[in-house]
Coordinates of C-alpha atoms in Angstrom, one line a residue:
M1 CA 153.8 215.6 -53.6
N2 CA 156.9 215.7 -55.3
D3 CA 160.0 212.8 -55.2
E4 CA 161.5 214.7 -52.4
Q5 CA 158.5 215.0 -50.1
L6 CA 157.7 211.2 -50.8
L7 CA 160.9 210.7 -49.3
R8 CA 160.8 213.2 -46.6
Y9 CA 157.4 212.1 -45.2
S10 CA 157.6 208.3 -46.0
R11 CA 157.2 207.3 -42.6
H12 CA 154.2 208.8 -42.3
I13 CA 152.9 207.5 -46.0
L14 CA 153.6 203.8 -44.5
L15 CA 151.1 204.4 -42.0
P16 CA 148.0 202.6 -43.4
N17 CA 145.5 205.3 -41.5
L18 CA 147.7 208.1 -43.3
D19 CA 148.8 207.1 -46.0
V20 CA 149.5 210.0 -49.1
D21 CA 145.7 210.9 -48.7
G22 CA 146.5 212.4 -45.1
Q23 CA 149.9 213.7 -45.8
E24 CA 148.7 216.0 -48.9
A25 CA 146.1 217.2 -46.3
L26 CA 148.8 218.2 -44.0
L27 CA 150.6 219.8 -46.7
R28 CA 147.6 221.8 -47.4
S29 CA 146.8 222.8 -43.9
R30 CA 147.1 226.4 -42.0
V31 CA 147.7 226.3 -38.1
L32 CA 147.6 229.0 -35.7
I33 CA 149.9 228.6 -32.8
V34 CA 149.3 231.2 -29.8
G35 CA 152.0 231.3 -27.3
M36 CA 155.8 230.3 -28.3
G37 CA 157.1 229.1 -24.9
G38 CA 157.4 225.6 -23.5
L39 CA 154.1 224.3 -24.9
G40 CA 154.5 226.3 -28.4
C41 CA 158.0 225.4 -29.3
P42 CA 157.7 221.6 -29.4
V43 CA 154.4 222.0 -31.4
A44 CA 155.3 224.3 -34.0
L45 CA 158.5 221.8 -34.3
Y46 CA 156.5 218.9 -34.6
L47 CA 154.0 220.4 -37.0
A48 CA 156.8 221.5 -39.3
A49 CA 158.7 218.5 -39.3
S50 CA 155.4 216.6 -39.9
G51 CA 155.0 218.6 -43.3
V52 CA 152.1 221.1 -42.3
G53 CA 152.0 223.5 -45.0
E54 CA 151.7 227.1 -43.3
L55 CA 152.4 228.0 -39.4
H56 CA 150.8 231.1 -37.9
L57 CA 153.0 232.1 -35.0
A58 CA 151.6 234.4 -32.5
D59 CA 153.4 235.9 -29.5
D60 CA 154.5 239.4 -28.3
D61 CA 157.2 238.4 -25.7
T62 CA 160.9 238.2 -26.2
V63 CA 163.2 235.6 -25.2
D64 CA 164.7 235.1 -21.7
L65 CA 167.6 233.3 -20.3
S66 CA 165.1 231.5 -17.5
N67 CA 162.9 230.5 -20.7
L68 CA 166.1 228.3 -22.2
Q69 CA 165.4 225.8 -19.5
R70 CA 162.2 224.4 -21.5
Q71 CA 161.3 226.4 -24.2
I72 CA 163.5 224.1 -26.7
A73 CA 163.2 226.2 -30.2
H74 CA 164.9 229.1 -28.6
G75 CA 169.0 229.2 -27.9
S76 CA 171.4 231.5 -26.0
S77 CA 171.8 233.5 -29.1
D78 CA 168.5 234.3 -29.2
I79 CA 168.1 236.0 -26.3
G80 CA 166.4 239.6 -26.6
R81 CA 164.6 238.5 -29.9
L82 CA 161.3 237.9 -30.5
K83 CA 159.9 234.5 -29.9
V84 CA 158.1 234.3 -33.1
D85 CA 161.1 235.3 -35.1
S86 CA 163.4 232.8 -33.0
V87 CA 160.9 229.7 -33.8
A88 CA 160.3 230.7 -37.2
D89 CA 163.9 230.3 -37.8
S90 CA 164.0 226.8 -35.9
V91 CA 160.9 225.9 -38.2
G92 CA 162.7 227.1 -41.3
A93 CA 165.9 224.7 -40.1
I94 CA 163.7 221.7 -39.9
N95 CA 161.3 222.4 -42.8
S96 CA 161.9 225.1 -45.4
D97 CA 159.2 224.3 -47.4
T98 CA 156.7 225.3 -44.2
S99 CA 155.5 228.8 -44.6
V100 CA 155.4 230.8 -41.5
L101 CA 153.3 233.8 -40.8
K102 CA 154.1 235.7 -37.6
Y103 CA 152.0 237.8 -35.2
P104 CA 154.5 239.5 -33.0
A105 CA 151.7 240.9 -31.0
R106 CA 148.8 239.8 -28.3
L107 CA 146.1 239.1 -30.4
T108 CA 142.6 240.3 -29.1
G109 CA 139.4 241.3 -30.3
E110 CA 138.9 241.4 -34.2
A111 CA 142.5 240.7 -34.9
L112 CA 142.2 237.7 -33.0
L113 CA 139.0 236.5 -34.8
N114 CA 140.5 237.4 -37.9
A115 CA 143.7 235.2 -37.5
V116 CA 141.7 232.3 -36.3
T117 CA 139.3 232.4 -39.3
A118 CA 142.2 232.4 -41.7
V119 CA 143.5 229.0 -40.2
D120 CA 142.4 225.4 -40.5
L121 CA 142.8 224.8 -36.5
V122 CA 144.2 226.7 -33.4
V123 CA 146.6 225.4 -31.2
D124 CA 146.3 227.1 -27.6
A125 CA 149.9 227.1 -26.3
S126 CA 149.2 230.0 -24.0
D127 CA 150.0 230.4 -20.4
N128 CA 147.0 232.4 -19.1
F129 CA 143.1 232.4 -18.9
T130 CA 142.5 235.7 -20.3
T131 CA 144.3 234.5 -23.5
R132 CA 142.4 230.9 -23.1
F133 CA 139.2 232.2 -22.8
A134 CA 139.4 234.8 -25.9
L135 CA 140.4 231.9 -28.1
N136 CA 138.0 229.6 -27.1
Q137 CA 135.4 232.0 -28.2
A138 CA 137.1 232.9 -31.6
C139 CA 137.3 229.2 -32.2
Y140 CA 133.7 228.8 -31.1
S141 CA 132.6 231.6 -33.4
A142 CA 134.4 231.0 -36.5
R143 CA 133.7 226.7 -35.9
K144 CA 137.3 226.1 -36.0
P145 CA 138.8 223.1 -33.9
L146 CA 140.8 223.9 -31.1
V147 CA 143.4 221.9 -29.2
S148 CA 144.3 223.3 -25.6
G149 CA 147.0 222.2 -23.5
A150 CA 148.6 223.4 -20.2
A151 CA 151.3 222.5 -17.9
I152 CA 152.6 223.6 -14.3
R153 CA 155.0 222.1 -11.6
G154 CA 154.9 218.3 -12.8
E155 CA 151.6 218.4 -14.0
G156 CA 149.6 218.6 -17.5
Q157 CA 146.5 218.5 -19.3
L158 CA 144.9 218.1 -22.6
S159 CA 141.8 218.5 -24.5
V160 CA 140.4 219.0 -28.0
F161 CA 137.2 221.4 -28.5
D162 CA 136.1 220.6 -32.4
F163 CA 133.8 223.1 -33.1
R164 CA 133.1 221.5 -36.2
R165 CA 130.9 219.2 -34.7
E166 CA 127.6 219.8 -32.7
D167 CA 128.3 217.9 -29.7
S168 CA 131.7 219.7 -28.7
P169 CA 131.9 221.0 -25.3
C170 CA 134.2 224.0 -25.2
Y171 CA 137.1 225.2 -22.9
R172 CA 134.6 227.3 -20.8
C173 CA 132.5 224.2 -19.9
L174 CA 135.8 223.2 -18.1
Y175 CA 136.8 226.6 -16.6
H176 CA 134.0 229.2 -16.1
E177 CA 136.0 231.6 -14.1
A178 CA 139.7 231.2 -13.1
D179 CA 142.7 233.4 -11.6
D180 CA 146.1 233.4 -13.5
A181 CA 147.5 233.9 -10.0
T182 CA 147.1 230.1 -9.3
L183 CA 149.0 229.3 -12.4
N184 CA 152.3 231.2 -12.6
C185 CA 155.4 229.0 -13.5
A186 CA 157.5 232.1 -12.5
E187 CA 156.2 231.2 -8.7
S188 CA 155.3 227.7 -9.3
G189 CA 158.0 226.5 -11.0
V190 CA 157.7 224.0 -14.0
L191 CA 159.7 220.9 -14.9
A192 CA 161.2 221.3 -18.3
P193 CA 160.2 217.9 -19.8
I194 CA 156.5 218.2 -18.7
V195 CA 155.8 221.0 -21.1
G196 CA 157.5 218.8 -24.1
I197 CA 155.3 216.0 -23.2
V198 CA 152.0 218.1 -23.4
G199 CA 153.5 220.3 -26.6
S200 CA 154.3 217.1 -28.3
M201 CA 150.4 215.7 -27.5
Q202 CA 149.1 218.8 -28.8
A203 CA 150.9 218.6 -32.1
L204 CA 150.2 214.8 -32.3
E205 CA 145.9 216.0 -31.8
A206 CA 146.3 218.8 -34.2
L207 CA 147.7 215.9 -37.0
K208 CA 144.9 213.7 -36.5
C209 CA 142.3 216.4 -36.8
L210 CA 143.9 217.9 -40.0
A211 CA 144.1 214.4 -41.4
G212 CA 141.1 212.9 -40.1
L213 CA 143.4 210.2 -38.0
G214 CA 142.1 208.2 -35.4
E215 CA 139.7 209.7 -32.9
P216 CA 140.7 213.2 -31.4
L217 CA 140.7 213.9 -27.6
M218 CA 137.1 215.3 -28.0
G219 CA 134.7 215.4 -25.1
R220 CA 137.8 213.8 -22.9
L221 CA 140.1 215.7 -20.6
L222 CA 143.6 214.0 -20.0
L223 CA 145.3 214.7 -16.7
I224 CA 149.2 213.8 -16.7
D225 CA 151.1 213.8 -13.4
G226 CA 154.7 213.4 -14.6
I227 CA 156.2 213.0 -11.1
N228 CA 154.4 209.8 -10.2
M229 CA 154.2 209.1 -14.5
E230 CA 150.4 208.5 -14.2
L231 CA 147.7 209.5 -16.8
R232 CA 143.9 209.9 -15.7
Q233 CA 141.3 210.6 -18.5
L234 CA 137.8 212.3 -17.5
N235 CA 134.7 212.7 -19.9
L236 CA 134.0 216.2 -20.6
R237 CA 130.4 217.1 -21.7
R238 CA 128.9 220.4 -22.8
D239 CA 127.6 222.2 -19.9
P240 CA 124.2 223.6 -20.2
G241 CA 125.0 226.8 -18.1
C242 CA 128.2 227.2 -20.2
P243 CA 128.6 231.3 -20.8
V244 CA 129.8 230.3 -24.6
C245 CA 128.4 227.2 -26.0
S246 CA 125.1 226.6 -24.0
R247 CA 123.3 229.4 -26.5
A248 CA 121.5 227.5 -29.4
R249 CA 123.7 227.1 -32.5
V250 CA 122.6 228.9 -35.6

């Protein structure tokens, strides 16, 4: 690290479990964030501020007025722009040393697997089960850690699926099948700060995985009730009947 970086990340370097080695690991890291909405915005901003070297941003949507209530990387002047462009500008304003690769598309199939393989970690900040299931499969196939979060109304949930470890469950251990119609912010609503809370926690878990800091939320599901400010934690084990990870590993 140069002198400017030592000063910029000095509060990280002071942490005994992170130190210079951990910060240098972050500077070398590449992270794919899928979804530039309420969750993806704080994830991208905090990872950039923390010094993650390269962010790959994926979203095919454009900024709408209704997004501005909670998607904090976008502003009024960004309405109509691609979300990946808006977030890339916000990331650059925070830390110009963080490189950005943009995917202004809905990644599927081989393109998704290639995008996952190109990074060290994936953050699922999407808003539908189709994408979540596809990301889970791609991360499992590529043996990449996946930080998964979701928020609706005043509630959120968070877990880490670290496929570098043989004992990690996967997202399909939690949900075999699901209906996107039951999780629709446009119909159910969402309290603005809850996505910021979950997104910030996703960024924290990503940093922990990348820098080897503490114990990531693997094998545990964190449930957040923001209305009553209650947190619950459930153990999550591999499901022998899981359609993804129950197969014998090679």
